[in-house]
């Protein structure tokens, strides 16, 4: 290991003689540098505590994670009751609530972890995608804290956070992996040839799967959020009762589409004179059957694509994460796909399926170990993208390097 004062950089010569350089602009604390070295050498030299902060939508969450894998605390303040009367998230209310909650939630997570502000080594915060007002609360709080404590700040992509949510309760991921991330705002299937590299192989053309659950639940008169409400009602219903056709994408791309299904549910209700459930009423057979059939159709679309791509891309691990991954029908169908193609399927534990800050801390640790962190002029990015492989592909092609994919 050498330190070059003129270059303001530390160089490490690894056993394979591959040189890695941590520029001090990127890795600023000695602990973070040590963490990075220990990760490069695949040994744990130090204990790195990362405070994760997540405020991208309607959960104010904070968590302390040691060495990217051990959750010391994870506190989530859900705003479901606040938004329930409106049948969906009201952005203005969400950001005001985040403002109220952010400091108490961070203090509570530190208390539960048994540490003080001074013991945090770095802060990872959701930078995007999400609602701008909500994101800004977390980002501004994290920046102020990182500046005050003089520790690294890592802006994390929320979707990458969901990918990292599976590392806590599962064996080591083998690559290449295929990650199906299904939430209220996103439905993407990523090819992950190695950690930190993402290529979108399937995406939704219209609604996200979670959004379809929420909208159909509203049509059926079920409460917000729609996913858990539909799953509960679908339990009593017959998933084969209504046959919905799987959408065909005209240009042949392996994409998802859920808005046609939503329209088909509305049409079926109209044609069969099915009334939405009134508040407090028990759903009748026609509603439970419709909910079960809708759920089966979404699950069939998602897992059909998962199976096709897993076989085509020779994935060695399947990851299913994001809020919709809480759904047991989806979990069971994904497990069947795993068994059919002969690879393990990893899900986050229930607590980590919906939005949380432990997954953000885990993703932050990964980036910190690679010498990546954010400058203090970083800001919220509402449409932040995760795909980074196509760019690298193009760069490799320019350099005439044959990529081993
Ligand atoms: O990941 P998440 O907590 O927030 C976003 O990043 O969007 O996902 C929330 C979405 C909502 O649309 C919700 O209805 C859906 O996940 N969801 C479910 C279930 N639990 C949550 N969808 C289907 N079945 C569930 N059990
Ligand atoms: Zn999410």
Short mmCIF file of C-alpha atoms and ligand atoms in Angstrom, two decimals:
data_model
loop_
_atom_site.label_atom_id
_atom_site.label_comp_id
_atom_site.label_asym_id
_atom_site.label_seq_id
_atom_site.Cartn_x
_atom_site.Cartn_y
_atom_site.Cartn_z
CA UNK A 1 0.00 0.00 0.00
CA UNK A 2 1.39 3.44 -0.89
CA UNK A 3 0.19 6.97 -0.24
CA UNK A 4 0.97 9.60 -2.80
CA UNK A 5 0.58 13.02 -1.17
CA UNK A 6 0.98 14.86 -4.46
CA UNK A 7 -1.75 12.79 -6.11
CA UNK A 8 -3.80 12.79 -2.92
CA UNK A 9 -4.36 9.11 -3.56
CA UNK A 10 -3.77 5.77 -1.92
CA UNK A 11 -2.69 2.81 -4.06
CA UNK A 12 -3.04 -0.82 -3.11
CA UNK A 13 -1.36 -3.68 -4.90
CA UNK A 14 -3.58 -6.68 -4.62
CA UNK A 15 -2.34 -10.30 -4.75
CA UNK A 16 -3.33 -10.66 -8.41
CA UNK A 17 -1.17 -7.54 -8.95
CA UNK A 18 -4.23 -5.62 -10.08
CA UNK A 19 -3.82 -2.04 -8.93
CA UNK A 20 -6.72 -0.20 -7.39
CA UNK A 21 -6.61 3.47 -6.59
CA UNK A 22 -8.82 5.25 -4.09
CA UNK A 23 -8.89 8.92 -4.78
CA UNK A 24 -9.43 10.91 -1.63
CA UNK A 25 -12.19 12.85 -3.34
CA UNK A 26 -14.13 9.64 -3.34
CA UNK A 27 -13.02 7.82 -0.22
CA UNK A 28 -12.48 10.37 2.47
CA UNK A 29 -12.45 8.63 5.86
CA UNK A 30 -9.66 6.30 6.98
CA UNK A 31 -12.27 3.76 8.08
CA UNK A 32 -13.85 3.80 4.65
CA UNK A 33 -10.46 3.22 3.03
CA UNK A 34 -9.79 0.33 5.41
CA UNK A 35 -13.20 -1.11 4.61
CA UNK A 36 -12.44 -0.93 0.97
CA UNK A 37 -9.10 -2.69 1.43
CA UNK A 38 -10.66 -5.42 3.54
CA UNK A 39 -13.29 -5.98 0.90
CA UNK A 40 -10.69 -6.08 -1.90
CA UNK A 41 -8.65 -8.62 0.06
CA UNK A 42 -11.85 -10.48 0.98
CA UNK A 43 -11.15 -10.31 4.70
CA UNK A 44 -12.92 -8.31 7.37
CA UNK A 45 -10.39 -5.93 8.90
CA UNK A 46 -12.77 -3.43 10.38
CA UNK A 47 -16.32 -2.87 11.36
CA UNK A 48 -17.94 -0.29 9.10
CA UNK A 49 -21.22 1.15 10.30
CA UNK A 50 -23.40 2.72 7.65
CA UNK A 51 -26.47 4.78 8.40
CA UNK A 52 -29.03 4.21 5.63
CA UNK A 53 -31.80 6.73 4.97
CA UNK A 54 -34.81 6.11 2.70
CA UNK A 55 -37.55 8.67 1.96
CA UNK A 56 -38.31 8.11 -1.73
CA UNK A 57 -42.07 7.63 -1.40
CA UNK A 58 -44.26 7.15 1.66
CA UNK A 59 -41.97 5.46 4.17
CA UNK A 60 -39.51 7.36 6.36
CA UNK A 61 -36.86 4.77 7.14
CA UNK A 62 -33.44 4.68 8.77
CA UNK A 63 -31.17 1.76 9.53
CA UNK A 64 -27.69 0.98 10.83
CA UNK A 65 -25.93 -1.84 8.99
CA UNK A 66 -22.50 -3.28 9.84
CA UNK A 67 -20.24 -4.30 6.97
CA UNK A 68 -23.12 -4.28 4.51
CA UNK A 69 -24.71 -7.47 5.85
CA UNK A 70 -25.57 -7.23 9.53
CA UNK A 71 -28.61 -5.14 10.41
CA UNK A 72 -28.14 -3.53 13.83
CA UNK A 73 -31.41 -1.62 13.56
CA UNK A 74 -34.05 -0.86 10.96
CA UNK A 75 -36.86 1.56 11.71
CA UNK A 76 -39.67 2.26 9.25
CA UNK A 77 -42.40 4.86 9.76
CA UNK A 78 -45.14 4.06 7.29
CA UNK A 79 -47.49 6.79 6.05
CA UNK A 80 -50.17 4.34 4.91
CA UNK A 81 -52.82 5.67 7.32
CA UNK A 82 -52.12 9.25 6.23
CA UNK A 83 -52.71 8.48 2.54
CA UNK A 84 -55.42 5.82 2.89
CA UNK A 85 -58.37 8.26 2.72
CA UNK A 86 -57.06 9.49 -0.65
CA UNK A 87 -56.56 6.00 -2.11
CA UNK A 88 -52.93 6.73 -3.02
CA UNK A 89 -49.86 8.72 -2.02
CA UNK A 90 -50.39 12.51 -1.91
CA UNK A 91 -46.88 13.88 -2.64
CA UNK A 92 -47.28 17.14 -0.68
CA UNK A 93 -48.48 15.30 2.43
CA UNK A 94 -45.71 12.72 2.04
CA UNK A 95 -42.89 15.27 2.04
CA UNK A 96 -44.34 17.17 5.02
CA UNK A 97 -44.59 13.93 6.96
CA UNK A 98 -40.99 12.99 6.07
CA UNK A 99 -39.88 16.38 7.42
CA UNK A 100 -41.63 15.69 10.72
CA UNK A 101 -40.32 12.15 11.00
CA UNK A 102 -36.79 12.12 9.64
CA UNK A 103 -34.90 13.24 12.74
CA UNK A 104 -36.86 11.14 15.28
CA UNK A 105 -36.54 8.06 13.05
CA UNK A 106 -32.78 8.50 12.63
CA UNK A 107 -32.37 9.02 16.38
CA UNK A 108 -34.49 5.95 17.08
CA UNK A 109 -32.46 3.77 14.73
CA UNK A 110 -29.20 4.94 16.40
CA UNK A 111 -30.73 4.23 19.81
CA UNK A 112 -31.79 0.72 18.77
CA UNK A 113 -28.34 0.06 17.29
CA UNK A 114 -26.77 1.31 20.53
CA UNK A 115 -24.50 3.82 18.80
CA UNK A 116 -24.06 7.58 18.70
CA UNK A 117 -23.70 9.89 15.71
CA UNK A 118 -19.92 9.85 16.16
CA UNK A 119 -19.72 6.11 15.51
CA UNK A 120 -21.26 6.23 12.02
CA UNK A 121 -18.65 5.70 9.29
CA UNK A 122 -20.72 6.74 6.28
CA UNK A 123 -24.24 7.71 5.26
CA UNK A 124 -26.13 6.10 2.37
CA UNK A 125 -29.27 7.85 1.20
CA UNK A 126 -31.80 7.16 -1.54
CA UNK A 127 -31.04 9.67 -4.29
CA UNK A 128 -33.75 8.54 -6.73
CA UNK A 129 -36.01 7.56 -8.36
CA UNK A 130 -39.02 8.71 -6.38
CA UNK A 131 -41.12 11.73 -5.47
CA UNK A 132 -39.00 14.87 -5.54
CA UNK A 133 -40.27 16.41 -2.29
CA UNK A 134 -39.89 13.11 -0.44
CA UNK A 135 -36.41 12.41 -1.82
CA UNK A 136 -35.19 15.92 -0.97
CA UNK A 137 -35.98 15.49 2.72
CA UNK A 138 -33.74 12.42 3.00
CA UNK A 139 -31.04 13.78 0.71
CA UNK A 140 -30.79 17.16 2.51
CA UNK A 141 -30.77 15.53 5.93
CA UNK A 142 -28.08 13.06 4.88
CA UNK A 143 -25.93 15.75 3.29
CA UNK A 144 -26.09 17.96 6.37
CA UNK A 145 -25.21 15.02 8.61
CA UNK A 146 -22.34 13.85 6.38
CA UNK A 147 -20.95 17.40 6.27
CA UNK A 148 -21.28 17.88 10.04
CA UNK A 149 -19.71 14.51 10.86
CA UNK A 150 -17.15 14.77 8.02
CA UNK A 151 -17.89 11.27 6.74
CA UNK A 152 -18.61 9.95 3.24
CA UNK A 153 -22.04 10.32 1.69
CA UNK A 154 -23.29 7.78 -0.84
CA UNK A 155 -26.31 8.52 -3.03
CA UNK A 156 -28.03 5.21 -3.76
CA UNK A 157 -30.44 4.25 -6.52
CA UNK A 158 -33.63 3.00 -4.83
CA UNK A 159 -34.01 0.14 -7.31
CA UNK A 160 -30.47 -1.01 -6.63
CA UNK A 161 -31.43 -0.91 -2.95
CA UNK A 162 -34.19 -3.44 -3.69
CA UNK A 163 -31.63 -5.67 -5.44
CA UNK A 164 -29.44 -5.51 -2.31
CA UNK A 165 -32.41 -6.32 -0.04
CA UNK A 166 -31.81 -10.03 -0.70
CA UNK A 167 -28.25 -10.13 0.60
CA UNK A 168 -29.29 -10.24 4.26
CA UNK A 169 -31.16 -13.51 4.53
CA UNK A 170 -29.80 -15.58 1.67
CA UNK A 171 -26.60 -17.36 0.68
CA UNK A 172 -24.04 -15.52 -1.46
CA UNK A 173 -25.39 -14.51 -4.88
CA UNK A 174 -23.81 -16.34 -7.81
CA UNK A 175 -23.40 -14.43 -11.04
CA UNK A 176 -24.74 -13.91 -13.61
CA UNK A 177 -27.97 -13.17 -11.77
CA UNK A 178 -31.35 -12.08 -12.99
CA UNK A 179 -33.21 -9.60 -10.78
CA UNK A 180 -36.95 -9.03 -11.07
CA UNK A 181 -37.68 -5.76 -9.26
CA UNK A 182 -41.40 -5.23 -8.88
CA UNK A 183 -42.70 -2.27 -6.92
CA UNK A 184 -45.30 0.47 -7.04
CA UNK A 185 -43.29 2.51 -9.50
CA UNK A 186 -41.12 -0.03 -11.31
CA UNK A 187 -41.25 -3.39 -13.01
CA UNK A 188 -37.89 -4.32 -14.43
CA UNK A 189 -35.98 -7.47 -15.09
CA UNK A 190 -32.24 -6.80 -14.84
CA UNK A 191 -29.46 -8.98 -16.08
CA UNK A 192 -26.65 -8.67 -13.50
CA UNK A 193 -23.47 -10.29 -14.90
CA UNK A 194 -21.45 -9.19 -11.88
CA UNK A 195 -22.10 -7.09 -8.76
CA UNK A 196 -23.01 -3.51 -9.61
CA UNK A 197 -23.66 -4.09 -13.32
CA UNK A 198 -27.19 -3.89 -14.60
CA UNK A 199 -28.79 -4.31 -17.98
CA UNK A 200 -32.55 -4.01 -18.34
CA UNK A 201 -33.79 -7.02 -20.30
CA UNK A 202 -37.51 -6.46 -19.70
CA UNK A 203 -39.38 -3.39 -18.56
CA UNK A 204 -43.00 -2.34 -18.34
CA UNK A 205 -44.41 -0.38 -21.24
CA UNK A 206 -47.06 1.27 -19.07
CA UNK A 207 -48.09 0.61 -15.46
CA UNK A 208 -45.81 -0.99 -12.90
CA UNK A 209 -47.12 -4.25 -11.43
CA UNK A 210 -47.66 -2.67 -7.98
CA UNK A 211 -49.47 0.25 -9.61
CA UNK A 212 -51.80 -2.24 -11.35
CA UNK A 213 -52.48 -3.92 -7.99
CA UNK A 214 -53.25 -0.51 -6.44
CA UNK A 215 -55.54 0.61 -9.30
CA UNK A 216 -57.44 -2.67 -9.56
CA UNK A 217 -57.89 -2.74 -5.78
CA UNK A 218 -59.46 0.72 -6.01
CA UNK A 219 -61.84 -0.50 -8.75
CA UNK A 220 -62.82 -3.46 -6.60
CA UNK A 221 -63.47 -1.15 -3.63
CA UNK A 222 -60.53 -2.52 -1.65
CA UNK A 223 -58.34 -0.33 0.48
CA UNK A 224 -54.93 1.23 -0.19
CA UNK A 225 -52.28 -0.15 -0.63
CA UNK A 226 -53.89 -2.46 -3.10
CA UNK A 227 -51.30 -5.24 -3.25
CA UNK A 228 -51.80 -6.67 0.24
CA UNK A 229 -55.59 -6.04 -0.01
CA UNK A 230 -55.87 -8.00 -3.28
CA UNK A 231 -53.66 -10.81 -1.98
CA UNK A 232 -55.86 -11.21 1.10
CA UNK A 233 -59.10 -11.30 -0.89
CA UNK A 234 -57.58 -13.49 -3.63
CA UNK A 235 -56.98 -16.14 -0.99
CA UNK A 236 -60.70 -16.88 -0.98
CA UNK A 237 -61.12 -16.75 -4.76
CA UNK A 238 -60.69 -19.03 -7.77
CA UNK A 239 -57.70 -17.87 -9.87
CA UNK A 240 -58.96 -19.78 -12.93
CA UNK A 241 -62.43 -18.20 -12.90
CA UNK A 242 -61.68 -15.29 -15.27
CA UNK A 243 -59.25 -15.91 -18.12
CA UNK A 244 -57.31 -12.77 -18.96
CA UNK A 245 -55.15 -12.93 -22.07
CA UNK A 246 -51.45 -12.22 -21.62
CA UNK A 247 -50.54 -9.00 -23.50
CA UNK A 248 -48.53 -9.31 -26.69
CA UNK A 249 -45.94 -6.63 -27.34
CA UNK A 250 -46.27 -5.73 -31.03
CA UNK A 251 -42.55 -5.15 -31.67
CA UNK A 252 -41.68 -8.50 -30.09
CA UNK A 253 -39.55 -7.03 -27.29
CA UNK A 254 -39.65 -9.08 -24.08
CA UNK A 255 -41.50 -6.35 -22.16
CA UNK A 256 -44.32 -6.29 -19.63
CA UNK A 257 -47.62 -4.45 -19.91
CA UNK A 258 -50.28 -4.18 -17.22
CA UNK A 259 -52.57 -1.37 -18.27
CA UNK A 260 -54.56 -3.60 -20.66
CA UNK A 261 -55.18 -6.02 -17.81
CA UNK A 262 -56.50 -3.19 -15.66
CA UNK A 263 -58.90 -2.21 -18.48
CA UNK A 264 -59.94 -5.86 -18.88
CA UNK A 265 -60.86 -6.01 -15.17
CA UNK A 266 -62.96 -2.83 -15.53
CA UNK A 267 -64.68 -4.26 -18.63
CA UNK A 268 -65.40 -7.55 -16.88
CA UNK A 269 -66.94 -5.69 -13.94
CA UNK A 270 -69.09 -3.61 -16.26
CA UNK A 271 -70.26 -6.53 -18.41
CA UNK A 272 -71.04 -8.72 -15.42
CA UNK A 273 -72.52 -5.91 -13.36
CA UNK A 274 -70.08 -6.44 -10.48
CA UNK A 275 -70.22 -3.70 -7.86
CA UNK A 276 -67.14 -2.66 -5.86
CA UNK A 277 -67.08 -3.69 -2.21
CA UNK A 278 -68.63 -1.03 0.02
CA UNK A 279 -66.63 0.17 3.00
CA UNK A 280 -66.58 -2.41 5.78
CA UNK A 281 -68.46 -5.03 3.73
CA UNK A 282 -67.14 -8.57 3.17
CA UNK A 283 -66.22 -9.11 -0.51
CA UNK A 284 -68.54 -11.50 -2.37
CA UNK A 285 -67.50 -14.48 -4.49
CA UNK A 286 -67.40 -12.52 -7.75
CA UNK A 287 -64.91 -10.03 -6.20
CA UNK A 288 -62.69 -12.71 -4.66
CA UNK A 289 -62.63 -14.65 -7.96
CA UNK A 290 -61.83 -11.51 -9.92
CA UNK A 291 -59.04 -10.53 -7.49
CA UNK A 292 -57.57 -14.05 -7.63
CA UNK A 293 -57.76 -14.14 -11.45
CA UNK A 294 -56.15 -10.69 -11.75
CA UNK A 295 -53.36 -11.67 -9.35
CA UNK A 296 -52.78 -14.94 -11.24
CA UNK A 297 -52.49 -13.03 -14.50
CA UNK A 298 -49.90 -10.58 -13.11
CA UNK A 299 -47.93 -13.43 -11.56
CA UNK A 300 -48.09 -15.39 -14.81
CA UNK A 301 -46.73 -12.42 -16.82
CA UNK A 302 -43.90 -11.79 -14.37
CA UNK A 303 -42.78 -15.37 -13.87
CA UNK A 304 -43.29 -16.35 -17.53
CA UNK A 305 -40.73 -13.70 -18.47
CA UNK A 306 -38.47 -14.63 -15.58
CA UNK A 307 -38.37 -18.23 -16.78
CA UNK A 308 -37.75 -17.31 -20.42
CA UNK A 309 -34.89 -14.92 -19.61
CA UNK A 310 -33.37 -17.16 -16.95
CA UNK A 311 -32.99 -19.94 -19.50
CA UNK A 312 -31.79 -17.64 -22.31
CA UNK A 313 -29.24 -15.82 -20.21
CA UNK A 314 -28.06 -18.83 -18.18
CA UNK A 315 -28.65 -17.04 -14.89
CA UNK A 316 -27.18 -18.73 -11.82
CA UNK A 317 -29.32 -16.88 -9.26
CA UNK A 318 -32.80 -15.40 -9.53
CA UNK A 319 -33.64 -12.38 -7.36
CA UNK A 320 -37.24 -11.26 -6.82
CA UNK A 321 -37.57 -8.06 -4.79
CA UNK A 322 -39.58 -4.83 -4.38
CA UNK A 323 -42.95 -4.33 -2.67
CA UNK A 324 -44.81 -6.80 -4.92
CA UNK A 325 -42.29 -9.49 -3.91
CA UNK A 326 -44.23 -9.65 -0.61
CA UNK A 327 -46.92 -11.45 -2.59
CA UNK A 328 -46.97 -15.17 -1.78
CA UNK A 329 -48.53 -16.22 -5.09
CA UNK A 330 -45.60 -14.52 -6.85
CA UNK A 331 -43.09 -16.11 -4.46
CA UNK A 332 -44.49 -19.59 -5.04
CA UNK A 333 -44.57 -19.18 -8.81
CA UNK A 334 -40.99 -17.82 -8.82
CA UNK A 335 -39.85 -20.78 -6.69
CA UNK A 336 -41.39 -23.09 -9.29
CA UNK A 337 -39.47 -21.26 -12.04
CA UNK A 338 -36.26 -21.67 -10.03
CA UNK A 339 -36.89 -25.40 -9.67
CA UNK A 340 -37.64 -25.71 -13.40
CA UNK A 341 -34.48 -23.95 -14.52
CA UNK A 342 -32.41 -25.39 -11.68
CA UNK A 343 -31.24 -22.21 -9.94
CA UNK A 344 -31.92 -20.76 -6.49
CA UNK A 345 -34.43 -17.92 -6.08
CA UNK A 346 -33.72 -15.29 -3.42
CA UNK A 347 -36.36 -13.05 -1.87
CA UNK A 348 -35.96 -10.43 0.83
CA UNK A 349 -37.45 -11.22 4.23
CA UNK A 350 -40.93 -9.73 4.78
CA UNK A 351 -39.57 -6.68 6.63
CA UNK A 352 -37.20 -5.91 3.74
CA UNK A 353 -39.64 -6.47 0.86
CA UNK A 354 -41.26 -3.06 0.99
CA UNK A 355 -39.28 0.16 1.27
CA UNK A 356 -36.66 0.20 4.03
CA UNK A 357 -33.28 1.77 4.74
CA UNK A 358 -31.27 -1.39 5.47
CA UNK A 359 -31.22 -2.19 1.74
CA UNK A 360 -29.99 1.36 1.03
CA UNK A 361 -27.19 0.97 3.58
CA UNK A 362 -26.20 -2.38 2.03
CA UNK A 363 -26.02 -0.88 -1.47
CA UNK A 364 -24.12 2.11 -0.03
CA UNK A 365 -21.54 -0.20 1.55
CA UNK A 366 -21.01 -1.92 -1.79
CA UNK A 367 -20.28 1.42 -3.48
CA UNK A 368 -18.10 2.67 -0.65
CA UNK A 369 -15.99 -0.45 -0.98
CA UNK A 370 -15.50 0.35 -4.63
CA UNK A 371 -14.23 3.82 -3.75
CA UNK A 372 -17.43 5.48 -4.90
CA UNK A 373 -19.19 8.19 -2.96
CA UNK A 374 -21.10 11.37 -3.69
CA UNK A 375 -20.04 14.97 -3.49
CA UNK A 376 -22.02 17.30 -1.27
CA UNK A 377 -23.57 19.03 -4.29
CA UNK A 378 -25.36 15.78 -5.11
CA UNK A 379 -29.14 16.22 -5.24
CA UNK A 380 -32.32 14.19 -5.65
CA UNK A 381 -32.78 12.61 -9.07
CA UNK A 382 -36.45 11.73 -9.62
CA UNK A 383 -35.82 9.64 -12.71
CA UNK A 384 -32.47 8.10 -11.75
CA UNK A 385 -31.64 5.10 -13.92
CA UNK A 386 -29.93 1.93 -12.88
CA UNK A 387 -28.91 0.43 -16.20
CA UNK A 388 -25.16 0.90 -16.70
CA UNK A 389 -24.20 -2.07 -18.81
CA UNK A 390 -25.18 -0.82 -22.24
CA UNK A 391 -22.86 2.14 -21.81
CA UNK A 392 -20.01 -0.11 -20.83
CA UNK A 393 -20.84 -2.41 -23.72
CA UNK A 394 -20.53 0.48 -26.13
CA UNK A 395 -17.26 1.61 -24.56
CA UNK A 396 -15.84 -1.91 -24.78
CA UNK A 397 -16.93 -2.18 -28.40
CA UNK A 398 -15.15 1.10 -29.16
CA UNK A 399 -12.00 -0.29 -27.58
CA UNK A 400 -12.56 -3.50 -29.57
CA UNK A 401 -12.70 -5.55 -26.38
CA UNK A 402 -14.80 -8.65 -26.70
CA UNK A 403 -17.16 -8.64 -23.74
CA UNK A 404 -17.56 -12.08 -22.30
CA UNK A 405 -21.37 -11.97 -22.17
O1 LIG B 1 -41.22 -1.23 -3.06
P1 LIG B 1 -42.43 -0.57 -2.51
O2 LIG B 1 -42.66 -0.62 -1.03
O3 LIG B 1 -42.43 0.94 -2.90
C1 LIG B 1 -42.04 1.38 -4.17
O4 LIG B 1 -40.81 1.50 -4.37
O5 LIG B 1 -42.94 1.57 -5.02
O6 LIG B 1 -43.69 -1.18 -3.29
C2 LIG B 1 -44.99 -0.76 -3.04
C3 LIG B 1 -45.92 -1.52 -3.95
C4 LIG B 1 -47.37 -1.06 -3.86
O7 LIG B 1 -47.86 -0.88 -5.18
C5 LIG B 1 -48.07 -2.20 -3.17
O8 LIG B 1 -49.43 -2.34 -3.55
C6 LIG B 1 -47.24 -3.39 -3.61
O9 LIG B 1 -45.91 -2.92 -3.58
N1 LIG B 1 -47.38 -4.53 -2.68
C7 LIG B 1 -47.91 -5.71 -3.04
C8 LIG B 1 -47.95 -6.49 -1.86
N2 LIG B 1 -47.42 -5.75 -0.84
C9 LIG B 1 -47.07 -4.55 -1.37
N3 LIG B 1 -48.35 -6.16 -4.22
C10 LIG B 1 -48.86 -7.41 -4.26
N4 LIG B 1 -48.96 -8.20 -3.17
C11 LIG B 1 -48.51 -7.80 -1.96
N5 LIG B 1 -48.62 -8.60 -0.89
ZN1 LIG B 2 -39.37 0.52 -3.41
#
